Amino acid sequence: MPEVSQDTLLYAAGGLFALALLLLVVSLRLFRRSRRDVFWRRRREAGQRGWRLFLLAFVLFAVSGITCASTLVISAMRQESPPDETPIAGWGAGSTPLAVPSQPALALEAVAATTPLDLIVTPAAPAAVASPTGTGVIPPSETATMQSALLPTNTPVPPVTVIVTVIATPGDTPTQTPFPTYTPNAPPLVAAVTPRPDARLQITALDDEVSATLSPVSPASSFPAGTERVYLFVSFENMTQGVLWRRELYRDDELVETSSYLWGLPTSGRTSFFVGSDPGFAPGRYEVRLYLGEATSPASHALFTITAPDVG
């Protein structure tokens, strides 16, 4: 039972540590989202969840440390010194117990080879043992027989080799499977709220990075090739919760992206969002347009250029 308890505590400590490490990684990702998300409400929720997961990870780290220390205490308590002699009772009628030395009766010799490891078991030389009647000694041959009867014998298990063979039919040529594409089935957003006549969305600056205060670092309208994100800093006034707004991204006067949203920010203020490309924007002239409601003319637009890389 002590061995089972010690192993269980050790596995539990490892599991708690792994879980705490996972929660710590998730909390760090939430902290990052709380700084970089577009909407302030989602940033606040991400920060709150990040702190809760961070505290839970800290508690799990402490519990795993206590559990690991408990395994050391159990290991120290179960340390016992082995007996020097093992009495064997019942050696003849009316005889006294026979003491057998605690030295191993079998010697193991490891033989190195290129094949799987073989263990050659060589019987140790039997020693003469005093007779239980006190009239002489037991011959070595009888001592070896007695030790062989007391020690278990193990039958060696031959190794099993699994061979996986792949057979290709001559003349077969591999065919390329087209990469699956995802077609969204989400219905278009429909807003029951009409924008106010004096509602305003205005792009005030463009930048390829954003500061901790959600403001531009070095506003520009031209960015190098390979830029993955271009941040748009927007001021807004007289907006209404739930009103429909959308943005469109054009490259060389060709529409490449359009997105629709329902307004969830306050009535007036400033915010920022980004347009991005995972492999980086290709060189060209880009335009971002913002629309309110079902209007066909943009409420605001901004131009930026992605320059071609220098060849030299």
CSV table of N, CA and C in Angstrom, one decimal, residues 38 199-206 230-236 239 244-250 255 257-261 263 271-275 287-303:
chain,number,residue,atom,x,y,z
A,38,VAL,N,-9.5,44.6,-30.4
A,38,VAL,CA,-10.1,45.9,-31.0
A,38,VAL,C,-11.1,46.5,-30.0
A,199,ALA,N,-24.6,60.9,-36.8
A,199,ALA,CA,-23.5,59.9,-36.5
A,199,ALA,C,-22.3,60.0,-37.4
A,200,ARG,N,-21.1,59.8,-36.8
A,200,ARG,CA,-19.9,60.0,-37.6
A,200,ARG,C,-18.9,59.0,-37.3
A,201,LEU,N,-18.2,58.5,-38.3
A,201,LEU,CA,-17.0,57.6,-38.2
A,201,LEU,C,-15.9,58.3,-39.0
A,202,GLN,N,-14.8,58.5,-38.4
A,202,GLN,CA,-13.7,59.2,-39.1
A,202,GLN,C,-12.4,58.5,-38.8
A,203,ILE,N,-11.7,58.1,-39.9
A,203,ILE,CA,-10.3,57.6,-39.8
A,203,ILE,C,-9.4,58.7,-39.6
A,204,THR,N,-8.6,58.7,-38.5
A,204,THR,CA,-7.7,59.8,-38.2
A,204,THR,C,-6.3,59.5,-38.5
A,205,ALA,N,-5.9,58.2,-38.5
A,205,ALA,CA,-4.5,57.9,-38.7
A,205,ALA,C,-4.3,56.5,-39.1
A,206,LEU,N,-3.2,56.1,-39.7
A,206,LEU,CA,-2.8,54.8,-40.1
A,206,LEU,C,-1.4,54.5,-39.5
A,230,VAL,N,-2.1,46.6,-40.7
A,230,VAL,CA,-2.2,48.1,-40.7
A,230,VAL,C,-3.3,48.5,-39.8
A,231,TYR,N,-3.0,49.3,-38.8
A,231,TYR,CA,-4.0,49.7,-37.8
A,231,TYR,C,-4.7,51.0,-38.3
A,232,LEU,N,-6.0,51.0,-38.1
A,232,LEU,CA,-6.8,52.2,-38.4
A,232,LEU,C,-7.3,52.8,-37.1
A,233,PHE,N,-7.0,54.1,-36.9
A,233,PHE,CA,-7.4,54.8,-35.7
A,233,PHE,C,-8.6,55.7,-36.0
A,234,VAL,N,-9.7,55.4,-35.3
A,234,VAL,CA,-11.0,56.0,-35.7
A,234,VAL,C,-11.6,56.7,-34.5
A,235,SER,N,-12.1,57.9,-34.8
A,235,SER,CA,-12.9,58.7,-33.9
A,235,SER,C,-14.4,58.6,-34.3
A,236,PHE,N,-15.3,58.5,-33.3
A,236,PHE,CA,-16.7,58.3,-33.6
A,236,PHE,C,-17.5,59.2,-32.7
A,239,MET,N,-22.9,57.7,-32.1
A,239,MET,CA,-23.2,56.3,-32.5
A,239,MET,C,-24.3,55.7,-31.6
A,244,LEU,N,-25.7,49.0,-37.6
A,244,LEU,CA,-24.9,48.2,-38.5
A,244,LEU,C,-23.8,49.1,-39.1
A,245,TRP,N,-22.6,48.6,-39.1
A,245,TRP,CA,-21.5,49.3,-39.8
A,245,TRP,C,-20.6,48.3,-40.5
A,246,ARG,N,-20.0,48.7,-41.5
A,246,ARG,CA,-19.1,47.7,-42.2
A,246,ARG,C,-17.9,48.4,-42.8
A,247,ARG,N,-16.9,47.6,-43.1
A,247,ARG,CA,-15.7,48.1,-43.7
A,247,ARG,C,-15.3,47.3,-44.9
A,248,GLU,N,-14.7,48.0,-45.9
A,248,GLU,CA,-14.3,47.3,-47.1
A,248,GLU,C,-12.8,47.7,-47.4
A,249,LEU,N,-12.1,46.7,-47.9
A,249,LEU,CA,-10.7,46.9,-48.2
A,249,LEU,C,-10.5,46.6,-49.7
A,250,TYR,N,-9.9,47.6,-50.4
A,250,TYR,CA,-9.7,47.5,-51.8
A,250,TYR,C,-8.2,47.5,-52.1
A,255,LEU,N,-12.1,45.1,-54.9
A,255,LEU,CA,-12.5,44.7,-53.5
A,255,LEU,C,-11.9,43.3,-53.2
A,257,GLU,N,-11.8,42.4,-49.5
A,257,GLU,CA,-12.4,42.0,-48.2
A,257,GLU,C,-13.5,43.0,-47.8
A,258,THR,N,-14.5,42.4,-47.2
A,258,THR,CA,-15.6,43.2,-46.7
A,258,THR,C,-16.1,42.5,-45.4
A,259,SER,N,-16.4,43.3,-44.4
A,259,SER,CA,-16.9,42.7,-43.1
A,259,SER,C,-18.0,43.7,-42.6
A,260,SER,N,-19.0,43.0,-41.9
A,260,SER,CA,-20.1,43.8,-41.3
A,260,SER,C,-20.1,43.5,-39.8
A,261,TYR,N,-20.5,44.5,-39.0
A,261,TYR,CA,-20.5,44.4,-37.6
A,261,TYR,C,-21.8,45.2,-37.0
A,263,TRP,N,-22.6,47.7,-33.9
A,263,TRP,CA,-21.9,48.6,-33.0
A,263,TRP,C,-22.1,48.2,-31.6
A,271,THR,N,-11.2,54.7,-31.0
A,271,THR,CA,-10.8,53.2,-31.0
A,271,THR,C,-9.9,53.0,-32.2
A,272,SER,N,-9.5,51.7,-32.3
A,272,SER,CA,-8.6,51.3,-33.4
A,272,SER,C,-8.9,49.8,-33.7
A,273,PHE,N,-8.7,49.5,-35.0
A,273,PHE,CA,-8.8,48.2,-35.4
A,273,PHE,C,-7.8,48.0,-36.6
A,274,PHE,N,-7.6,46.8,-37.1
A,274,PHE,CA,-6.6,46.6,-38.1
A,274,PHE,C,-7.2,45.8,-39.2
A,275,VAL,N,-6.5,45.9,-40.4
A,275,VAL,CA,-6.7,45.0,-41.5
A,275,VAL,C,-5.4,44.3,-41.7
A,287,GLU,N,-7.1,50.9,-50.2
A,287,GLU,CA,-8.1,51.9,-49.7
A,287,GLU,C,-9.0,51.1,-48.7
A,288,VAL,N,-9.3,51.8,-47.6
A,288,VAL,CA,-10.2,51.3,-46.6
A,288,VAL,C,-11.4,52.2,-46.5
A,289,ARG,N,-12.6,51.7,-46.6
A,289,ARG,CA,-13.8,52.5,-46.6
A,289,ARG,C,-14.7,52.0,-45.4
A,290,LEU,N,-15.3,52.9,-44.7
A,290,LEU,CA,-16.2,52.6,-43.6
A,290,LEU,C,-17.6,53.1,-44.0
A,291,TYR,N,-18.6,52.3,-43.7
A,291,TYR,CA,-20.0,52.6,-44.0
A,291,TYR,C,-20.8,52.5,-42.8
A,292,LEU,N,-21.9,53.3,-42.7
A,292,LEU,CA,-22.9,53.2,-41.6
A,292,LEU,C,-24.2,52.8,-42.2
A,293,GLY,N,-24.8,51.8,-41.5
A,293,GLY,CA,-26.1,51.3,-41.9
A,293,GLY,C,-26.0,50.7,-43.3
A,294,GLU,N,-27.1,51.0,-44.1
A,294,GLU,CA,-27.2,50.5,-45.5
A,294,GLU,C,-26.7,51.5,-46.5
A,295,ALA,N,-26.0,52.5,-46.1
A,295,ALA,CA,-25.5,53.6,-47.0
A,295,ALA,C,-24.6,53.0,-48.0
A,296,THR,N,-24.7,53.6,-49.2
A,296,THR,CA,-23.8,53.1,-50.3
A,296,THR,C,-22.6,54.0,-50.5
A,297,SER,N,-22.6,55.2,-49.9
A,297,SER,CA,-21.4,56.1,-49.9
A,297,SER,C,-20.7,56.0,-48.5
A,298,PRO,N,-19.4,55.9,-48.6
A,298,PRO,CA,-18.6,55.7,-47.3
A,298,PRO,C,-18.7,56.9,-46.4
A,299,ALA,N,-18.7,56.6,-45.1
A,299,ALA,CA,-18.7,57.6,-44.1
A,299,ALA,C,-17.3,58.2,-43.9
A,300,SER,N,-16.3,57.3,-44.2
A,300,SER,CA,-14.9,57.8,-44.2
A,300,SER,C,-14.1,56.8,-44.9
A,301,HIS,N,-12.9,57.2,-45.4
A,301,HIS,CA,-12.0,56.3,-46.2
A,301,HIS,C,-10.6,56.8,-46.0
A,302,ALA,N,-9.7,55.9,-46.2
A,302,ALA,CA,-8.2,56.2,-46.0
A,302,ALA,C,-7.4,55.4,-47.1
A,303,LEU,N,-6.4,55.9,-47.6
A,303,LEU,CA,-5.5,55.3,-48.6
A,303,LEU,C,-4.2,55.0,-47.9
